[in-house]
Tab-separated table of C-alpha atoms in Angstrom:
chain	number	residue	atom	x	y	z
J	129	MET	CA	15.913	37.500	-37.015
J	130	THR	CA	19.070	39.390	-36.152
J	131	HIS	CA	22.270	37.425	-35.608
J	132	PHE	CA	24.940	38.862	-33.374
J	133	VAL	CA	28.508	37.965	-34.269
J	134	ARG	CA	30.837	37.633	-31.343
J	135	PRO	CA	33.803	39.948	-31.907
J	136	SER	CA	37.105	38.142	-32.141
J	137	LEU	CA	40.686	39.095	-32.787
J	138	GLY	CA	42.236	37.797	-35.970
J	139	LEU	CA	45.384	35.659	-36.081
J	140	ILE	CA	47.642	38.684	-36.478
J	141	GLY	CA	45.752	40.510	-33.736
J	142	ARG	CA	46.169	37.604	-31.349
J	143	VAL	CA	49.882	37.288	-32.019
J	144	VAL	CA	50.252	41.051	-31.484
J	145	ALA	CA	48.235	40.796	-28.275
J	146	ILE	CA	50.450	37.959	-27.038
J	147	LEU	CA	53.593	39.922	-27.837
J	148	LEU	CA	52.118	42.991	-26.119
J	149	PHE	CA	51.244	40.946	-23.069
J	150	ALA	CA	54.741	39.435	-22.979
J	151	THR	CA	56.237	42.913	-23.303
J	152	LEU	CA	54.123	44.188	-20.399
J	153	VAL	CA	55.191	41.269	-18.240
J	154	GLU	CA	58.806	41.871	-19.191
J	155	PHE	CA	58.405	45.581	-18.380
J	156	ALA	CA	56.853	44.850	-15.012
J	157	MET	CA	59.507	42.322	-14.052
J	158	SER	CA	62.261	44.571	-15.342
J	159	THR	CA	60.890	47.357	-13.143
J	160	VAL	CA	61.084	45.031	-10.160
J	161	LEU	CA	64.614	44.091	-11.161
J	162	TYR	CA	65.517	47.751	-11.539
J	163	GLU	CA	64.215	48.468	-8.066
J	164	ARG	CA	66.204	45.524	-6.841
J	165	ALA	CA	69.301	46.855	-8.548
J	166	SER	CA	68.610	50.261	-7.015
J	167	GLN	CA	68.589	48.648	-3.611
J	168	PHE	CA	71.922	47.046	-4.407
J	169	SER	CA	73.210	50.465	-5.435
J	170	VAL	CA	72.024	51.928	-2.138
J	171	ARG	CA	73.852	49.154	-0.292
J	172	ASP	CA	76.967	49.944	-2.269
J	173	ASP	CA	76.645	53.522	-1.055
J	174	GLU	CA	76.188	52.244	2.478
J	175	GLY	CA	79.334	50.168	2.094
J	176	ARG	CA	81.218	53.221	0.903
J	177	ARG	CA	79.978	55.250	3.891
J	178	LEU	CA	80.905	52.382	6.184
J	179	ALA	CA	84.456	52.415	4.800
J	180	GLU	CA	84.773	56.158	5.282
J	181	HIS	CA	83.251	56.019	8.759
J	182	LEU	CA	85.481	53.104	9.734
J	183	VAL	CA	88.645	54.958	8.661
J	184	ILE	CA	87.705	58.061	10.685
J	185	ALA	CA	86.622	56.070	13.738
J	186	ARG	CA	89.793	53.938	13.646
J	187	ARG	CA	91.995	57.030	13.439
J	188	LEU	CA	90.191	58.828	16.319
J	189	VAL	CA	90.143	55.783	18.591
J	190	ALA	CA	93.797	54.965	17.916
J	191	THR	CA	94.905	58.440	19.060
J	192	ARG	CA	93.211	58.014	22.458
J	193	PRO	CA	94.677	56.285	25.529
J	194	PRO	CA	93.286	52.779	26.099
J	195	ALA	CA	91.128	54.005	28.986
J	196	GLU	CA	89.324	56.493	26.737
J	197	ARG	CA	88.978	54.362	23.620
J	198	ALA	CA	85.692	52.728	24.583
J	199	GLU	CA	84.096	56.107	25.203
J	200	MET	CA	85.479	57.484	21.940
J	201	ALA	CA	84.116	54.477	20.037
J	202	ARG	CA	80.656	55.105	21.438
J	203	ALA	CA	80.999	58.780	20.574
J	204	VAL	CA	81.671	58.076	16.894
J	205	SER	CA	78.665	55.752	16.646
J	206	THR	CA	75.771	56.993	14.489
J	207	ALA	CA	72.220	55.975	13.705
J	208	HIS	CA	73.559	53.710	10.946
J	209	TYR	CA	76.652	52.193	12.573
J	210	ALA	CA	77.312	51.106	16.142
J	211	MET	CA	80.997	51.272	17.151
J	212	ALA	CA	82.767	49.618	20.082
J	213	TRP	CA	86.377	49.160	21.149
J	214	GLN	CA	87.571	45.794	22.442
J	215	ALA	CA	90.903	44.158	22.970
J	216	ASP	CA	89.605	40.863	21.540
J	217	ALA	CA	89.388	40.312	17.786
J	218	PRO	CA	85.966	39.719	16.145
J	219	PRO	CA	85.150	36.369	14.467
J	220	PRO	CA	86.866	35.663	11.110
J	221	SER	CA	85.424	37.113	7.912
J	222	ASP	CA	82.423	35.504	6.257
J	223	ARG	CA	82.982	34.283	2.705
J	224	SER	CA	79.564	35.600	1.626
J	225	LEU	CA	80.826	39.172	2.197
J	226	SER	CA	84.104	38.756	0.300
J	227	GLU	CA	82.861	40.997	-2.538
J	228	MET	CA	81.725	43.753	-0.185
J	229	ARG	CA	85.006	43.517	1.811
J	230	SER	CA	87.011	43.858	-1.409
J	231	LYS	CA	85.046	46.979	-2.318
J	232	VAL	CA	85.623	48.524	1.126
J	233	LEU	CA	89.370	47.920	0.839
J	234	ALA	CA	89.363	49.367	-2.674
J	235	TRP	CA	87.513	52.487	-1.537
J	236	GLU	CA	89.790	53.042	1.501
J	237	PRO	CA	93.265	51.649	0.761
J	238	VAL	CA	94.427	52.686	4.251
J	239	LEU	CA	92.438	49.769	5.650
J	240	GLN	CA	94.556	47.315	3.669
J	241	SER	CA	97.417	47.768	6.147
J	242	ALA	CA	95.229	46.678	9.062
J	243	PRO	CA	93.352	43.374	9.264
J	244	LEU	CA	89.694	43.891	8.351
J	245	ARG	CA	87.045	41.346	9.213
J	246	MET	CA	83.443	41.373	8.011
J	247	ARG	CA	80.693	38.814	8.475
J	248	LEU	CA	76.898	38.479	8.413
J	249	GLU	CA	74.913	38.126	11.589
J	250	PRO	CA	71.491	36.578	10.787
J	251	ALA	CA	68.489	38.411	12.174
J	252	GLY	CA	64.931	37.570	10.979
J	253	THR	CA	64.567	37.834	7.213
J	254	GLY	CA	67.840	39.744	6.803
J	255	SER	CA	71.310	39.972	8.254
J	256	PHE	CA	73.442	42.602	9.964
J	257	VAL	CA	76.946	43.346	8.789
J	258	THR	CA	79.373	43.076	11.701
J	259	GLY	CA	83.158	42.970	11.996
J	260	GLY	CA	86.115	45.010	13.013
J	261	ALA	CA	89.364	46.686	12.030
J	262	ALA	CA	92.613	46.208	13.921
J	263	LEU	CA	94.386	49.151	15.547
J	264	PRO	CA	98.191	49.557	15.478
J	265	ASP	CA	98.509	48.195	19.049
J	266	GLY	CA	96.593	44.994	18.209
J	267	SER	CA	93.248	45.964	19.761
J	268	TRP	CA	90.116	46.157	17.599
J	269	ILE	CA	87.347	48.578	16.867
J	270	HIS	CA	84.147	46.663	16.282
J	271	PHE	CA	81.195	47.824	14.142
J	272	ARG	CA	77.650	46.717	13.403
J	273	THR	CA	75.098	48.108	10.915
J	274	ALA	CA	71.847	49.320	12.387
J	275	GLU	CA	69.694	48.060	9.484
J	276	ALA	CA	69.508	44.504	8.192
J	277	ILE	CA	70.377	43.791	4.574
J	278	ASP	CA	69.671	40.882	2.197
J	279	SER	CA	72.284	38.181	2.288
J	280	LEU	CA	72.127	37.209	-1.436
J	281	ASP	CA	75.171	37.779	-3.545
J	282	GLU	CA	74.484	40.819	-5.709
J	283	SER	CA	75.781	39.749	-9.127
J	284	ARG	CA	74.453	36.211	-8.823
J	285	SER	CA	71.048	37.493	-7.791
J	286	ARG	CA	70.829	39.839	-10.769
J	287	ILE	CA	71.777	37.115	-13.258
J	288	LEU	CA	69.345	34.593	-11.811
J	289	ILE	CA	66.485	37.084	-11.751
J	290	ALA	CA	67.150	38.161	-15.351
J	291	LEU	CA	67.290	34.545	-16.539
J	292	GLY	CA	64.146	33.713	-14.628
J	293	ILE	CA	62.219	36.586	-16.178
J	294	ALA	CA	63.390	35.677	-19.697
J	295	ALA	CA	62.474	31.992	-19.255
J	296	ALA	CA	59.070	32.816	-17.796
J	297	VAL	CA	58.205	35.252	-20.580
J	298	MET	CA	59.368	32.817	-23.291
J	299	ALA	CA	57.385	29.943	-21.802
J	300	LEU	CA	54.280	32.073	-21.380
J	301	GLY	CA	54.480	33.540	-24.885
J	302	GLY	CA	55.167	30.141	-26.446
J	303	GLY	CA	52.218	28.589	-24.629
J	304	LEU	CA	49.835	31.326	-25.718
J	305	ILE	CA	51.004	31.205	-29.344
J	306	GLY	CA	50.738	27.405	-29.316
J	307	ARG	CA	47.183	27.652	-28.008
J	308	THR	CA	46.356	30.189	-30.716
J	309	LEU	CA	47.728	27.904	-33.450
J	310	ARG	CA	46.084	24.747	-32.057
J	311	PRO	CA	43.137	24.936	-34.523
J	312	MET	CA	45.658	24.918	-37.390
J	313	ARG	CA	47.166	21.672	-36.100
J	314	LEU	CA	43.702	20.165	-35.800
J	315	LEU	CA	42.960	21.288	-39.349
J	316	ALA	CA	46.124	19.594	-40.641
J	317	SER	CA	45.181	16.356	-38.861
J	318	ALA	CA	41.639	16.518	-40.261
J	319	ALA	CA	43.039	17.032	-43.784
J	320	ASP	CA	45.239	13.948	-43.380
J	321	ARG	CA	42.298	11.877	-42.166
J	322	PHE	CA	40.161	13.113	-45.056
J	323	GLY	CA	42.912	12.081	-47.451
J	324	MET	CA	42.637	8.565	-45.985
J	325	GLY	CA	38.882	8.522	-46.615
J	326	LYS	CA	37.747	9.486	-43.100
J	327	SER	CA	35.439	12.478	-43.419
J	328	GLU	CA	34.332	14.329	-40.301
J	329	PRO	CA	33.489	18.001	-39.716
J	330	LEU	CA	35.981	20.049	-37.731
J	331	ALA	CA	34.919	22.366	-34.937
J	332	GLU	CA	35.082	25.986	-36.066
J	333	GLU	CA	37.215	27.677	-33.422
J	334	GLY	CA	40.232	29.905	-33.136
J	335	PRO	CA	41.004	33.300	-34.708
J	336	ALA	CA	38.743	34.696	-37.406
J	337	GLU	CA	41.114	33.771	-40.254
J	338	VAL	CA	41.468	30.200	-38.987
J	339	ARG	CA	37.703	29.841	-38.533
J	340	ARG	CA	37.172	30.927	-42.132
J	341	VAL	CA	39.682	28.318	-43.308
J	342	ILE	CA	38.018	25.613	-41.210
J	343	THR	CA	34.596	26.611	-42.545
J	344	ALA	CA	35.864	26.406	-46.121
J	345	PHE	CA	37.486	23.041	-45.382
J	346	ASN	CA	34.279	21.613	-43.909
J	347	ARG	CA	32.322	22.781	-46.949
J	348	MET	CA	34.942	21.400	-49.315
J	349	GLN	CA	35.012	17.936	-47.770
J	350	ALA	CA	31.216	17.880	-47.651
J	351	ARG	CA	31.090	18.676	-51.387
J	352	ILE	CA	33.747	16.098	-52.199
J	353	GLN	CA	31.991	13.470	-50.113
J	354	GLN	CA	28.730	14.235	-51.869
J	355	LEU	CA	30.444	13.997	-55.263
J	356	ILE	CA	31.913	10.616	-54.323
J	357	THR	CA	28.521	9.355	-53.143
J	358	ASP	CA	26.800	10.591	-56.292
J	359	ARG	CA	29.469	9.053	-58.492
J	360	THR	CA	29.281	5.706	-56.706
J	361	GLN	CA	25.520	5.622	-57.095
J	362	ALA	CA	25.804	6.622	-60.757
J	363	LEU	CA	28.413	3.931	-61.380
J	364	ALA	CA	26.223	1.300	-59.765
J	365	ALA	CA	23.289	2.358	-61.931
J	366	VAL	CA	25.386	2.488	-65.102
J	367	GLY	CA	26.957	-0.857	-64.332
J	368	HIS	CA	23.536	-2.440	-63.897
J	369	ASP	CA	22.183	-0.795	-67.052
J	370	ILE	CA	25.175	-1.836	-69.155
J	371	ARG	CA	25.344	-5.410	-67.900
J	372	THR	CA	21.672	-6.013	-68.653
J	373	PRO	CA	22.050	-5.581	-72.446
J	374	LEU	CA	25.348	-7.474	-72.278
J	375	ALA	CA	23.521	-10.414	-70.745
J	376	ARG	CA	20.891	-10.244	-73.479
J	377	LEU	CA	23.609	-10.039	-76.120
J	378	ARG	CA	25.296	-13.095	-74.650
J	379	LEU	CA	22.063	-15.066	-74.768
J	380	ARG	CA	21.398	-14.035	-78.374
J	381	ALA	CA	24.953	-14.914	-79.373
J	382	GLU	CA	24.392	-18.463	-78.170
J	383	SER	CA	21.782	-18.905	-80.882
J	384	ILE	CA	24.191	-18.074	-83.715
J	385	GLU	CA	24.842	-21.184	-85.731
J	386	SER	CA	28.266	-20.164	-87.031
J	387	ALA	CA	30.730	-21.185	-84.334
J	388	PRO	CA	33.523	-18.757	-85.319
J	389	VAL	CA	31.152	-15.774	-85.358
J	390	ARG	CA	29.530	-16.883	-82.116
J	391	ASP	CA	32.898	-17.239	-80.362
J	392	GLU	CA	34.078	-13.836	-81.561
J	393	ILE	CA	30.909	-12.155	-80.302
J	394	LEU	CA	31.120	-13.956	-76.961
J	395	ASP	CA	34.762	-12.878	-76.609
J	396	ASP	CA	33.765	-9.267	-77.294
J	397	VAL	CA	30.986	-9.507	-74.730
J	398	ALA	CA	33.401	-11.001	-72.187
J	399	GLU	CA	35.861	-8.189	-72.828
J	400	MET	CA	33.177	-5.540	-72.392
J	401	ASP	CA	31.991	-7.218	-69.181
J	402	ALA	CA	35.577	-7.298	-67.879
J	403	MET	CA	35.998	-3.618	-68.678
J	404	VAL	CA	32.824	-2.701	-66.823
J	405	GLY	CA	33.764	-4.871	-63.854
J	406	SER	CA	37.283	-3.461	-63.523
J	407	LEU	CA	36.037	0.116	-63.920
J	408	LEU	CA	33.399	-0.341	-61.207
J	409	ALA	CA	35.908	-2.025	-58.900
J	410	PHE	CA	38.414	0.801	-59.317
J	411	LEU	CA	36.107	3.821	-59.223
J	412	GLY	CA	33.754	2.483	-56.579
J	413	GLY	CA	36.337	1.537	-53.970
J	414	GLU	CA	36.559	4.714	-51.894
J	415	ASP	CA	33.872	3.794	-49.383
J	416	ASP	CA	35.619	0.572	-48.325
J	417	PRO	CA	32.492	-1.077	-46.895
J	418	GLU	CA	34.390	-4.286	-46.090
J	419	LYS	CA	35.948	-4.598	-42.645
J	420	PRO	CA	39.119	-6.587	-41.968
J	421	VAL	CA	38.565	-9.884	-40.153
J	422	LEU	CA	40.729	-12.748	-38.983
J	423	ALA	CA	40.746	-15.290	-41.821
J	424	ASP	CA	42.915	-18.055	-43.267
J	425	LEU	CA	45.021	-16.555	-46.045
J	426	ALA	CA	46.567	-19.932	-46.918
J	427	VAL	CA	43.129	-21.410	-47.632
J	428	LEU	CA	42.304	-18.427	-49.861
J	429	CYS	CA	45.495	-18.879	-51.909
J	430	ALA	CA	44.984	-22.642	-52.203
J	431	THR	CA	41.373	-22.146	-53.271
J	432	LEU	CA	42.401	-19.744	-56.055
J	433	ALA	CA	44.931	-22.292	-57.304
J	434	ASP	CA	42.399	-25.149	-57.184
J	435	ASP	CA	39.772	-23.123	-59.077
J	436	ALA	CA	42.288	-22.323	-61.797
J	437	VAL	CA	43.289	-25.985	-62.072
J	438	ASP	CA	39.607	-26.958	-62.358
J	439	HIS	CA	39.414	-24.657	-65.399
J	440	GLY	CA	42.419	-26.316	-66.996
J	441	ARG	CA	45.057	-23.753	-66.035
J	442	ALA	CA	48.529	-24.466	-64.660
J	443	VAL	CA	48.464	-22.775	-61.237
J	444	GLU	CA	50.344	-24.178	-58.221
J	445	TYR	CA	50.195	-23.150	-54.566
J	446	VAL	CA	53.341	-23.424	-52.439
J	447	GLY	CA	52.965	-22.602	-48.776
J	448	PRO	CA	51.543	-23.675	-45.423
J	449	TYR	CA	48.160	-25.340	-45.100
J	450	HIS	CA	46.923	-22.683	-42.675
J	451	LEU	CA	48.015	-19.105	-41.971
J	452	GLU	CA	45.595	-16.807	-40.173
J	453	HIS	CA	45.832	-13.073	-40.768
J	454	VAL	CA	43.580	-10.027	-40.347
J	455	PHE	CA	42.586	-8.752	-43.805
J	456	ARG	CA	39.654	-7.890	-46.074
J	457	GLN	CA	38.741	-11.158	-47.685
J	458	LEU	CA	36.880	-9.893	-50.763
J	459	GLY	CA	39.419	-7.192	-51.549
J	460	MET	CA	42.391	-9.536	-51.157
J	461	LYS	CA	40.689	-12.236	-53.204
J	462	ARG	CA	40.089	-9.746	-56.021
J	463	ALA	CA	43.719	-8.577	-55.855
J	464	LEU	CA	45.178	-12.088	-55.951
J	465	SER	CA	42.777	-13.116	-58.724
J	466	ASN	CA	43.889	-10.141	-60.814
J	467	LEU	CA	47.549	-11.104	-60.351
J	468	VAL	CA	46.870	-14.755	-61.215
J	469	ASP	CA	44.822	-13.812	-64.290
J	470	ASN	CA	47.530	-11.370	-65.328
J	471	GLY	CA	50.188	-14.076	-65.065
J	472	LEU	CA	48.113	-16.634	-66.953
J	473	HIS	CA	47.305	-14.154	-69.702
J	474	HIS	CA	50.966	-13.437	-70.397
J	475	GLY	CA	52.382	-16.808	-69.463
J	476	THR	CA	51.417	-20.468	-69.198
J	477	GLU	CA	52.273	-21.271	-65.590
J	478	VAL	CA	51.700	-19.399	-62.315
J	479	THR	CA	52.958	-20.198	-58.820
J	480	ILE	CA	51.314	-18.741	-55.701
J	481	GLY	CA	53.683	-18.611	-52.735
J	482	LEU	CA	52.925	-17.764	-49.093
J	483	THR	CA	55.435	-17.253	-46.280
J	484	LYS	CA	55.506	-15.485	-42.940
J	485	THR	CA	58.408	-13.484	-41.511
J	486	SER	CA	58.875	-11.847	-38.142
J	487	ASP	CA	57.056	-8.678	-39.195
J	488	ALA	CA	55.037	-9.472	-42.328
J	489	VAL	CA	53.087	-12.009	-44.346
J	490	VAL	CA	54.453	-12.307	-47.900
J	491	VAL	CA	52.372	-13.467	-50.878
J	492	THR	CA	54.167	-13.989	-54.216
J	493	ILE	CA	52.701	-14.542	-57.688
J	494	GLU	CA	55.239	-15.762	-60.242
J	495	ASP	CA	54.655	-16.445	-63.955
J	496	ASN	CA	56.792	-17.598	-66.867
J	497	GLY	CA	55.769	-14.795	-69.229
J	498	PRO	CA	57.964	-12.216	-70.985
J	499	GLY	CA	58.204	-9.903	-67.985
J	500	ILE	CA	58.129	-6.089	-68.013
J	501	PRO	CA	60.843	-3.658	-69.125
J	502	PRO	CA	62.652	-2.415	-65.980
J	503	GLU	CA	61.919	1.239	-66.722
J	504	GLN	CA	58.166	0.491	-66.785
J	505	LEU	CA	57.854	-1.567	-63.592
J	506	GLN	CA	56.454	1.419	-61.698
J	507	SER	CA	54.323	2.996	-64.423
J	508	VAL	CA	52.437	-0.265	-64.978
J	509	LEU	CA	50.934	0.143	-61.486
J	510	GLU	CA	49.165	3.342	-62.511
J	511	PRO	CA	45.523	3.279	-63.654
J	512	PHE	CA	44.714	2.870	-67.371
J	513	VAL	CA	48.292	1.900	-68.275
J	514	ARG	CA	48.726	-0.979	-70.728
J	515	LEU	CA	52.123	-2.074	-71.963
J	516	ASP	CA	52.052	-2.926	-75.629
J	517	THR	CA	55.773	-3.676	-75.995
J	518	ALA	CA	56.148	-6.272	-73.266
J	519	ARG	CA	52.589	-7.690	-73.293
J	520	ARG	CA	50.271	-8.727	-76.087
J	521	ARG	CA	47.764	-6.145	-77.354
J	522	ASP	CA	44.787	-8.408	-76.717
J	523	THR	CA	44.780	-7.663	-72.992
J	524	LEU	CA	41.291	-7.592	-71.522
J	525	GLY	CA	40.027	-4.680	-69.455
J	526	LEU	CA	41.122	-1.076	-69.264
J	527	GLY	CA	44.512	-1.482	-67.632
J	528	LEU	CA	43.039	-1.302	-64.118
J	529	GLY	CA	43.955	-4.777	-62.865
J	530	LEU	CA	47.216	-3.833	-61.145
J	531	ALA	CA	45.789	-0.489	-59.989
J	532	ILE	CA	43.030	-2.413	-58.199
J	533	VAL	CA	45.691	-4.612	-56.598
J	534	VAL	CA	47.606	-1.528	-55.429
J	535	ARG	CA	44.469	-0.098	-53.823
J	536	ALA	CA	43.540	-3.366	-52.107
J	537	VAL	CA	47.061	-3.781	-50.711
J	538	ALA	CA	47.124	-0.147	-49.544
J	539	LEU	CA	43.928	-0.715	-47.556
J	540	GLU	CA	45.805	-3.461	-45.695
J	541	LYS	CA	48.706	-1.015	-45.112
J	542	GLY	CA	50.886	-3.330	-47.193
J	543	THR	CA	53.152	-2.900	-50.212
J	544	LEU	CA	53.182	-4.304	-53.744
J	545	SER	CA	56.394	-4.694	-55.709
J	546	LEU	CA	57.081	-6.070	-59.180
J	547	VAL	CA	60.388	-7.532	-60.286
J	548	ASN	CA	61.525	-9.551	-63.297
J	549	ARG	CA	62.724	-13.056	-62.486
J	550	PRO	CA	66.282	-13.977	-63.587
J	551	GLU	CA	64.972	-17.171	-65.215
J	552	GLY	CA	62.237	-15.230	-67.004
J	553	GLY	CA	58.787	-14.053	-66.080
J	554	LEU	CA	57.388	-11.605	-63.541
J	555	ARG	CA	57.302	-11.830	-59.761
J	556	ALA	CA	54.657	-9.836	-57.872
J	557	GLU	CA	55.215	-9.625	-54.126
J	558	ILE	CA	52.639	-8.450	-51.574
J	559	ARG	CA	53.898	-7.722	-48.056
J	560	LEU	CA	51.224	-7.420	-45.391
J	561	PRO	CA	52.409	-6.199	-41.975
J	562	THR	CA	51.509	-8.413	-39.048
J	563	VAL	CA	49.415	-6.987	-36.225
J	564	SER	CA	51.512	-6.654	-33.063
């Protein structure tokens, strides 16, 4: 079966196409602006001819007796300008024609000695230029253009049109480039979600280069997800297979008559079981099958303290009787248990504290042990790290207890901090943000 691949421009091709399109639009609008400027130039020429015609007409009319001036004014009229002589002055000059009036006076300085008035007379979509120039005896020769002109100020119109074209082209080009790069933004968001454990295929769209990247990303996350699933299943199988002989070994150790040998073997079995449990808890936690629910965190803390007391350990709970919060019960119980066990292993007394602030729920675990060197307070949170200088070497497990706590707290979007107490011992603080 033959597959037909739809031709598509690459990322560079699309950017070039967008720039070409923007250039064409700019060229087209610039052509319109040029034509507009040409029209302004033509009007400048008309203004120059008006100045010249007005000087000649004023001179001819002024040399005639008053009775012949009206006829002379009509005689000097042309197809472009209508001339008339009147004793009355025309209306005052219009401010919108101040630039054109200044140009006329600059072109024909002789008109500066006589009052010159110019104004616009609206007519349809345009306006006629009307006005008059005073004669030496105080009478006026009036004029009016035969063709209507645009009433916009020339320089202002050119600036506004140029700015409008530039803004339109920039907005259009930016929108097209943003649309072209949209699949890259979606890819970045998908990568962030995948980093948080949320795997979902991304639609393969966009330029050819981007589609190839998205295809590779989808394949990569599918392979990684499959590796995680296979590893989790393998860990579950290995954990079951290892714990079965450990259980048999524990039963056989019970039959050993020598108490010291029996206790040593049982301690070794307990240590191996703790190692397997911590390893499975740490390496099998990516799926996060547990969902957060509204539960009583105070009851959980009090229960951990009571269980420890029942086993002859000095654990005290200080806090409210009830404090409801949305969290993962099993994960938080495992985290708090690890902190309590850690404190009891390196100290003799542990205090569980629970308080609530305006924006967080704070759980503290304090012990009276030797503490941790300040320079190692952060490294101890990393997996497989065991401190031999500050803690005893007979620590159970693989150094994953605090790493499991860090992961459990991160799932709740909280923070874990360790600090040495001034009076001695370690203080572990878990801050869980409250749901607004």
